[in-house]
mmCIF file of C-alpha atoms in Angstrom:
data_model
loop_
_atom_site.group_PDB
_atom_site.id
_atom_site.type_symbol
_atom_site.label_atom_id
_atom_site.label_comp_id
_atom_site.label_asym_id
_atom_site.label_seq_id
_atom_site.Cartn_x
_atom_site.Cartn_y
_atom_site.Cartn_z
ATOM 1 C CA MET A 1 148.564 159.195 63.100
ATOM 2 C CA GLY A 2 145.475 159.285 65.384
ATOM 3 C CA GLY A 3 143.371 157.123 63.060
ATOM 4 C CA THR A 4 146.040 154.781 62.485
ATOM 5 C CA LEU A 5 146.580 154.340 65.840
ATOM 6 C CA LEU A 6 142.910 153.722 66.842
ATOM 7 C CA GLU A 7 142.629 151.098 64.009
ATOM 8 C CA LYS A 8 145.639 148.974 65.231
ATOM 9 C CA VAL A 9 144.283 149.468 68.970
ATOM 10 C CA GLU A 10 141.346 146.762 68.012
ATOM 11 C CA ARG A 11 144.033 144.128 66.659
ATOM 12 C CA HIS A 12 146.077 144.202 69.822
ATOM 13 C CA THR A 13 142.850 143.223 71.873
ATOM 14 C CA ARG A 14 143.906 139.918 71.321
ATOM 15 C CA LEU A 15 147.355 140.172 73.323
ATOM 16 C CA ALA A 16 145.461 140.754 76.347
ATOM 17 C CA GLY A 17 145.387 138.166 79.276
ATOM 18 C CA HIS A 18 147.884 135.961 77.385
ATOM 19 C CA ASN A 19 150.870 138.636 79.489
ATOM 20 C CA ARG A 20 151.483 140.346 76.589
ATOM 21 C CA VAL A 21 151.011 144.195 76.042
ATOM 22 C CA ALA A 22 150.876 146.931 73.075
ATOM 23 C CA MET A 23 153.068 149.613 73.727
ATOM 24 C CA LEU A 24 153.181 153.028 72.139
ATOM 25 C CA LEU A 25 156.419 154.373 72.347
ATOM 26 C CA PHE A 26 157.503 157.973 72.728
ATOM 27 C CA ARG A 27 159.759 160.100 73.683
ATOM 28 C CA LEU A 28 160.470 162.870 76.406
ATOM 29 C CA GLY A 29 163.665 165.277 75.068
ATOM 30 C CA ASP A 30 166.760 162.562 74.047
ATOM 31 C CA GLU A 31 166.644 159.509 72.854
ATOM 32 C CA GLN A 32 165.251 157.796 75.760
ATOM 33 C CA LEU A 33 162.120 155.597 74.749
ATOM 34 C CA PHE A 34 159.235 155.761 77.036
ATOM 35 C CA GLY A 35 155.949 154.164 76.888
ATOM 36 C CA ILE A 36 152.266 153.742 77.796
ATOM 37 C CA ASN A 37 149.420 150.698 77.209
ATOM 38 C CA VAL A 38 147.599 151.783 74.016
ATOM 39 C CA PHE A 39 144.145 150.775 75.728
ATOM 40 C CA LYS A 40 145.074 154.315 77.743
ATOM 41 C CA VAL A 41 145.214 156.264 74.608
ATOM 42 C CA ARG A 42 142.242 157.768 72.932
ATOM 43 C CA GLU A 43 144.058 159.790 70.465
ATOM 44 C CA VAL A 44 147.187 161.578 69.716
ATOM 45 C CA SER A 45 147.672 164.444 67.528
ATOM 46 C CA ARG A 46 150.055 167.955 67.179
ATOM 47 C CA ARG A 47 149.973 170.027 70.223
ATOM 48 C CA PRO A 48 147.012 172.178 70.220
ATOM 49 C CA PRO A 49 146.583 175.792 71.639
ATOM 50 C CA LEU A 50 146.321 175.791 75.277
ATOM 51 C CA GLU A 51 144.447 178.133 78.004
ATOM 52 C CA ARG A 52 146.410 178.589 80.430
ATOM 53 C CA MET A 53 144.826 179.343 84.347
ATOM 54 C CA PRO A 54 146.945 180.966 87.184
ATOM 55 C CA GLY A 55 147.753 179.140 90.106
ATOM 56 C CA VAL A 56 147.426 176.024 88.808
ATOM 57 C CA HIS A 57 149.852 172.912 89.567
ATOM 58 C CA GLU A 58 153.333 173.622 87.950
ATOM 59 C CA LEU A 59 152.889 170.055 85.671
ATOM 60 C CA LEU A 60 149.579 171.360 84.317
ATOM 61 C CA ALA A 61 150.379 173.286 80.944
ATOM 62 C CA GLY A 62 147.122 174.036 80.191
ATOM 63 C CA SER A 63 143.661 173.041 79.022
ATOM 64 C CA CYS A 64 142.261 172.295 75.635
ATOM 65 C CA ASP A 65 139.355 171.357 73.773
ATOM 66 C CA TYR A 66 138.535 167.844 72.924
ATOM 67 C CA ARG A 67 135.690 166.957 70.532
ATOM 68 C CA GLY A 68 133.759 169.835 72.598
ATOM 69 C CA GLN A 69 135.184 168.315 75.941
ATOM 70 C CA THR A 70 137.338 170.935 78.252
ATOM 71 C CA ILE A 71 140.241 168.521 79.284
ATOM 72 C CA PRO A 72 143.434 169.068 81.626
ATOM 73 C CA VAL A 73 146.658 168.912 79.469
ATOM 74 C CA ILE A 74 149.886 167.497 81.605
ATOM 75 C CA ASP A 75 153.407 168.614 80.546
ATOM 76 C CA LEU A 76 154.770 164.372 80.761
ATOM 77 C CA ALA A 77 158.505 165.849 80.178
ATOM 78 C CA ALA A 78 158.174 168.508 82.975
ATOM 79 C CA ALA A 79 156.916 165.547 85.273
ATOM 80 C CA LEU A 80 160.096 163.498 84.302
ATOM 81 C CA GLY A 81 162.403 165.785 84.585
ATOM 82 C CA TYR A 82 162.737 166.990 81.165
ATOM 83 C CA ALA A 83 162.540 170.994 79.908
ATOM 84 C CA PRO A 84 158.978 171.874 79.721
ATOM 85 C CA LEU A 85 156.785 171.280 76.541
ATOM 86 C CA ARG A 86 154.282 173.873 76.633
ATOM 87 C CA ASP A 87 155.556 176.319 74.696
ATOM 88 C CA VAL A 88 156.987 173.877 71.906
ATOM 89 C CA ASP A 89 155.167 173.660 68.581
ATOM 90 C CA SER A 90 156.594 170.539 67.703
ATOM 91 C CA ALA A 91 155.569 168.406 70.555
ATOM 92 C CA HIS A 92 152.555 165.917 70.570
ATOM 93 C CA LEU A 93 149.393 165.566 72.529
ATOM 94 C CA MET A 94 148.142 162.078 73.314
ATOM 95 C CA VAL A 95 144.743 161.942 74.889
ATOM 96 C CA THR A 96 144.252 159.165 77.505
ATOM 97 C CA GLU A 97 141.560 157.729 79.073
ATOM 98 C CA PHE A 98 142.212 155.979 82.411
ATOM 99 C CA SER A 99 141.199 156.150 86.087
ATOM 100 C CA ARG A 100 137.521 157.434 84.693
ATOM 101 C CA SER A 101 138.697 160.675 84.015
ATOM 102 C CA VAL A 102 140.409 162.029 80.267
ATOM 103 C CA GLN A 103 143.341 164.138 80.517
ATOM 104 C CA GLY A 104 146.296 165.020 77.342
ATOM 105 C CA PHE A 105 149.891 165.083 77.786
ATOM 106 C CA LEU A 106 152.410 166.532 75.948
ATOM 107 C CA VAL A 107 155.386 164.471 74.497
ATOM 108 C CA ALA A 108 158.294 165.343 72.591
ATOM 109 C CA ASP A 109 157.557 163.009 69.429
ATOM 110 C CA LEU A 110 155.724 159.661 68.927
ATOM 111 C CA GLN A 111 157.691 156.665 67.654
ATOM 112 C CA ARG A 112 155.628 153.342 66.813
ATOM 113 C CA MET A 113 153.586 150.656 68.604
ATOM 114 C CA VAL A 114 155.100 147.471 69.887
ATOM 115 C CA GLN A 115 154.349 144.184 71.706
ATOM 116 C CA CYS A 116 156.144 143.326 74.602
ATOM 117 C CA GLU A 117 156.023 140.056 76.539
ATOM 118 C CA GLY A 118 155.003 140.673 80.279
ATOM 119 C CA GLU A 119 157.715 138.358 81.096
ATOM 120 C CA THR A 120 160.367 141.002 79.987
ATOM 121 C CA LEU A 121 158.963 143.989 81.939
ATOM 122 C CA THR A 122 160.950 144.185 84.978
ATOM 123 C CA ALA A 123 160.962 146.747 87.889
ATOM 124 C CA PRO A 124 163.420 149.744 87.296
ATOM 125 C CA PRO A 125 166.435 149.803 88.974
ATOM 126 C CA THR A 126 166.915 152.400 91.399
ATOM 127 C CA ALA A 127 170.514 153.029 89.286
ATOM 128 C CA LEU A 128 168.835 154.151 86.272
ATOM 129 C CA GLY A 129 167.117 157.431 88.226
ATOM 130 C CA PHE A 130 164.065 156.888 86.674
ATOM 131 C CA GLY A 131 162.470 157.513 90.082
ATOM 132 C CA ALA A 132 158.404 156.553 91.262
ATOM 133 C CA ARG A 133 156.953 157.546 87.442
ATOM 134 C CA VAL A 134 158.714 154.750 85.425
ATOM 135 C CA ASN A 135 157.309 151.450 86.717
ATOM 136 C CA ALA A 136 159.003 148.878 84.311
ATOM 137 C CA VAL A 137 161.801 148.575 82.087
ATOM 138 C CA THR A 138 161.951 146.293 79.062
ATOM 139 C CA ARG A 139 164.478 146.134 75.892
ATOM 140 C CA VAL A 140 162.694 147.272 72.207
ATOM 141 C CA ASP A 141 165.048 146.314 69.644
ATOM 142 C CA GLY A 142 168.032 146.621 71.812
ATOM 143 C CA ALA A 143 167.071 150.100 73.473
ATOM 144 C CA LEU A 144 165.846 150.596 76.707
ATOM 145 C CA LEU A 145 162.253 151.180 77.000
ATOM 146 C CA ALA A 146 160.912 152.912 80.237
ATOM 147 C CA VAL A 147 157.071 152.257 80.788
ATOM 148 C CA VAL A 148 155.857 155.359 82.620
ATOM 149 C CA ASP A 149 153.676 154.995 85.339
ATOM 150 C CA VAL A 150 150.902 157.913 83.855
ATOM 151 C CA GLU A 151 148.552 157.368 87.103
ATOM 152 C CA HIS A 152 151.591 158.256 89.491
ATOM 153 C CA VAL A 153 151.704 161.763 87.624
ATOM 154 C CA LEU A 154 148.015 162.110 87.436
ATOM 155 C CA ALA A 155 147.924 161.567 91.468
ATOM 156 C CA SER A 156 150.378 164.180 92.177
ATOM 157 C CA ILE A 157 148.569 166.573 90.479
ATOM 158 C CA ASP A 158 144.354 165.391 91.526
ATOM 159 C CA ALA A 159 144.826 162.577 94.126
ATOM 160 C CA ALA A 160 141.964 160.288 94.776
ATOM 161 C CA PRO A 161 140.172 160.465 98.099
ATOM 162 C CA ALA A 162 141.726 157.508 99.710
ATOM 163 C CA GLU A 163 138.981 157.077 103.157
ATOM 164 C CA LEU A 164 136.081 155.132 103.141
ATOM 165 C CA SER A 165 132.945 157.184 103.700
ATOM 166 C CA MET A 166 131.353 157.132 107.062
ATOM 167 C CA HIS A 167 128.529 154.727 105.653
ATOM 168 C CA MET A 168 130.905 152.319 104.492
ATOM 169 C CA ARG A 169 132.513 152.102 107.752
ATOM 170 C CA ARG A 170 129.551 151.450 109.424
ATOM 171 C CA VAL A 171 128.351 148.902 107.022
ATOM 172 C CA ALA A 172 132.044 147.401 107.579
ATOM 173 C CA GLY A 173 132.320 147.592 111.227
ATOM 174 C CA ALA A 174 129.097 145.344 111.335
ATOM 175 C CA ARG A 175 130.416 142.555 109.796
ATOM 176 C CA SER A 176 133.248 140.204 111.692
ATOM 177 C CA LEU A 177 136.257 140.033 108.746
ATOM 178 C CA SER A 178 139.048 140.522 111.209
ATOM 179 C CA PRO A 179 140.511 136.645 110.852
ATOM 180 C CA ARG A 180 140.282 137.066 106.982
ATOM 181 C CA ARG A 181 142.988 137.818 104.831
ATOM 182 C CA VAL A 182 142.887 139.399 101.606
ATOM 183 C CA MET A 183 146.300 139.753 99.259
ATOM 184 C CA VAL A 184 146.790 143.342 97.268
ATOM 185 C CA VAL A 185 148.709 142.834 93.941
ATOM 186 C CA ASP A 186 150.140 146.000 92.524
ATOM 187 C CA ASP A 187 153.049 147.248 91.184
ATOM 188 C CA SER A 188 152.206 150.655 92.224
ATOM 189 C CA VAL A 189 153.808 151.751 95.598
ATOM 190 C CA ILE A 190 151.061 154.494 96.287
ATOM 191 C CA ALA A 191 148.598 152.179 94.950
ATOM 192 C CA ARG A 192 149.738 149.347 97.629
ATOM 193 C CA ARG A 193 149.531 152.140 100.661
ATOM 194 C CA ARG A 194 146.080 153.235 99.420
ATOM 195 C CA LEU A 195 144.974 149.896 99.738
ATOM 196 C CA VAL A 196 146.476 148.496 102.943
ATOM 197 C CA SER A 197 144.986 151.805 104.060
ATOM 198 C CA LEU A 198 141.364 150.977 102.682
ATOM 199 C CA PHE A 199 141.395 147.385 104.718
ATOM 200 C CA LYS A 200 142.788 148.530 107.453
ATOM 201 C CA GLN A 201 139.892 150.653 107.586
ATOM 202 C CA MET A 202 137.960 147.804 107.270
ATOM 203 C CA HIS A 203 139.878 145.747 109.601
ATOM 204 C CA ILE A 204 141.317 143.406 107.210
ATOM 205 C CA GLU A 205 144.615 141.652 107.232
ATOM 206 C CA CYS A 206 146.416 142.543 104.017
ATOM 207 C CA VAL A 207 149.493 140.299 102.097
ATOM 208 C CA VAL A 208 151.517 142.516 99.937
ATOM 209 C CA ALA A 209 152.805 141.692 96.067
ATOM 210 C CA LYS A 210 154.470 143.471 94.090
ATOM 211 C CA ASP A 211 153.729 141.911 91.141
ATOM 212 C CA GLY A 212 151.576 139.019 89.516
ATOM 213 C CA ARG A 213 154.199 136.426 89.803
ATOM 214 C CA GLU A 214 155.384 137.193 93.288
ATOM 215 C CA ALA A 215 151.777 137.125 94.022
ATOM 216 C CA LEU A 216 150.846 133.593 92.536
ATOM 217 C CA GLU A 217 154.399 132.269 93.792
ATOM 218 C CA ARG A 218 153.246 133.270 97.402
ATOM 219 C CA LEU A 219 149.573 132.124 97.117
ATOM 220 C CA LEU A 220 150.647 128.718 95.951
ATOM 221 C CA ASP A 221 153.237 128.549 99.042
ATOM 222 C CA MET A 222 150.303 129.668 101.516
ATOM 223 C CA ALA A 223 147.919 127.256 99.818
ATOM 224 C CA ALA A 224 150.740 124.232 100.302
ATOM 225 C CA ALA A 225 151.845 125.020 103.680
ATOM 226 C CA ASP A 226 148.379 125.469 105.503
ATOM 227 C CA PRO A 227 145.285 126.633 103.379
ATOM 228 C CA ALA A 228 143.532 127.362 106.235
ATOM 229 C CA ASP A 229 146.053 130.332 106.709
ATOM 230 C CA GLY A 230 146.098 131.998 103.429
ATOM 231 C CA VAL A 231 143.898 134.796 101.936
ATOM 232 C CA ARG A 232 140.495 134.109 100.748
ATOM 233 C CA LEU A 233 140.340 137.062 97.992
ATOM 234 C CA VAL A 234 142.842 138.784 95.963
ATOM 235 C CA VAL A 235 142.705 142.354 94.620
ATOM 236 C CA SER A 236 144.974 142.948 91.224
ATOM 237 C CA ASP A 237 146.007 145.787 89.467
ATOM 238 C CA ILE A 238 145.891 144.787 85.522
ATOM 239 C CA GLU A 239 148.979 146.217 84.433
ATOM 240 C CA MET A 240 152.062 144.796 86.372
ATOM 241 C CA PRO A 241 155.585 143.562 84.969
ATOM 242 C CA ARG A 242 156.437 139.740 85.020
ATOM 243 C CA LEU A 243 152.883 138.592 85.392
ATOM 244 C CA ASP A 244 149.987 140.995 84.799
ATOM 245 C CA GLY A 245 146.611 140.890 86.099
ATOM 246 C CA TYR A 246 144.666 138.869 83.692
ATOM 247 C CA ALA A 247 147.497 135.947 83.520
ATOM 248 C CA LEU A 248 147.269 135.775 87.025
ATOM 249 C CA THR A 249 143.587 135.333 87.428
ATOM 250 C CA ARG A 250 144.115 132.488 84.754
ATOM 251 C CA ALA A 251 146.464 130.792 86.741
ATOM 252 C CA ILE A 252 144.520 130.923 89.661
ATOM 253 C CA ARG A 253 141.902 129.671 87.901
ATOM 254 C CA GLU A 254 143.681 127.040 86.796
ATOM 255 C CA ALA A 255 145.540 125.955 89.733
ATOM 256 C CA PRO A 256 142.917 123.166 92.011
ATOM 257 C CA SER A 257 144.320 124.652 95.110
ATOM 258 C CA LEU A 258 144.036 128.526 94.361
ATOM 259 C CA ARG A 259 140.498 128.087 92.229
ATOM 260 C CA PRO A 260 138.456 128.736 95.214
ATOM 261 C CA LEU A 261 140.066 132.098 95.617
ATOM 262 C CA LYS A 262 137.826 135.410 94.546
ATOM 263 C CA VAL A 263 139.635 137.772 92.417
ATOM 264 C CA VAL A 264 138.875 141.449 91.913
ATOM 265 C CA LEU A 265 140.657 143.124 88.947
ATOM 266 C CA HIS A 266 141.226 146.788 90.412
ATOM 267 C CA SER A 267 142.905 148.756 87.768
ATOM 268 C CA SER A 268 142.787 152.372 86.101
ATOM 269 C CA LEU A 269 142.069 150.520 82.468
ATOM 270 C CA SER A 270 137.991 150.498 82.386
ATOM 271 C CA GLY A 271 135.406 150.319 79.625
ATOM 272 C CA MET A 272 133.597 147.389 77.564
ATOM 273 C CA PHE A 273 136.960 145.856 76.728
ATOM 274 C CA ASN A 274 137.485 145.095 80.918
ATOM 275 C CA GLU A 275 134.330 143.974 81.545
ATOM 276 C CA ALA A 276 135.006 141.038 78.614
ATOM 277 C CA MET A 277 138.322 140.311 80.050
ATOM 278 C CA VAL A 278 137.281 139.785 83.510
ATOM 279 C CA LYS A 279 134.563 137.214 82.135
ATOM 280 C CA GLU A 280 137.324 135.652 80.207
ATOM 281 C CA VAL A 281 139.561 135.025 82.467
ATOM 282 C CA LYS A 282 137.034 134.131 85.295
ATOM 283 C CA ALA A 283 137.545 137.137 87.742
ATOM 284 C CA ASP A 284 134.843 137.746 89.999
ATOM 285 C CA ARG A 285 134.578 141.718 89.794
ATOM 286 C CA PHE A 286 136.180 144.555 88.132
ATOM 287 C CA VAL A 287 136.324 147.579 89.828
ATOM 288 C CA ALA A 288 137.993 150.776 88.244
ATOM 289 C CA LYS A 289 140.648 152.467 90.467
ATOM 290 C CA PHE A 290 140.142 154.541 92.548
ATOM 291 C CA GLN A 291 136.920 154.077 94.188
ATOM 292 C CA PRO A 292 137.335 153.067 97.693
ATOM 293 C CA ASP A 293 133.489 152.460 98.684
ATOM 294 C CA LEU A 294 132.916 150.553 95.521
ATOM 295 C CA LEU A 295 135.960 148.351 95.780
ATOM 296 C CA ALA A 296 135.091 148.136 99.704
ATOM 297 C CA GLN A 297 131.298 146.583 98.594
ATOM 298 C CA ALA A 298 132.661 144.219 96.094
ATOM 299 C CA VAL A 299 134.981 142.838 98.824
ATOM 300 C CA LEU A 300 132.104 142.694 101.241
ATOM 301 C CA GLU A 301 130.363 140.601 98.737
ATOM 302 C CA LEU A 302 132.429 138.673 97.846
ATOM 303 C CA LEU A 303 134.317 137.963 101.195
ATOM 304 C CA PRO A 304 132.291 135.001 102.977
ATOM 305 C CA GLU A 305 131.811 135.947 107.039
ATOM 306 C CA PRO A 306 134.351 133.700 109.453
ATOM 307 C CA THR A 307 132.769 130.233 110.453
ATOM 308 C CA PRO A 308 133.423 128.345 113.887
ATOM 309 C CA ALA A 309 136.081 126.277 111.999
ATOM 310 C CA ASP A 310 138.146 129.644 111.018
#
């Protein structure tokens, strides 16, 4: 199945930038369908032999050899409240790459790939009981599909630093940025908190939106009310329900009142594909999650210093 998956991924690249996403579907222990963006998946296979180390995080099933590289293997079933799969021979391994790291996830069984329209993806109602590790839901052939926030799972095991280095704090402190406002767009609560904290360290005020649709509506409202009181720069995730980061950027560039805004796409997705998409949708920069100093540097380069007119 690994070869088939990789062959299909190239075909699905044309979906990106048009508020559509290709999902790889899988199950974790019952009939509930889960999904992950195919651009995060390198390969899938049967569960390989796992080496275990004492004293590691409870969600780490062990490590394995992946093409000459030792990678951690996370029990995704256990992370979402299902029976652990670390000792289940029929389990499958999804090797993923995001947030500048490669890791494997154990799942019960793999299903198929589907195309999802961005506007059908919505935040999961609390009553469904998925918790913070599912960040979107939709319907596929009538069945409920839950999109797993694998970044949240990874962060619970190995959290990325949220603090600026002392050097970058000094650089930011030398700039007079206090009247400037930045919009943070991300469907992840953890990501929003990290970004707000980062900009607070830079003495920059934040406006927060939970997805691209909310961001676009607020940007248009602010531009119509008082352009001088709006934001000058948008830092947006790419994978989001309702309207993704690529489609948000396209919309900003097509709206005359928003076109001057600087846009930084900030995502766990990385690689040559994103570099091409950044150019296609006319974003100003791409910064892979989560690198506080690199993101701060990009913001400092793109955000103009206030003038007396401000």
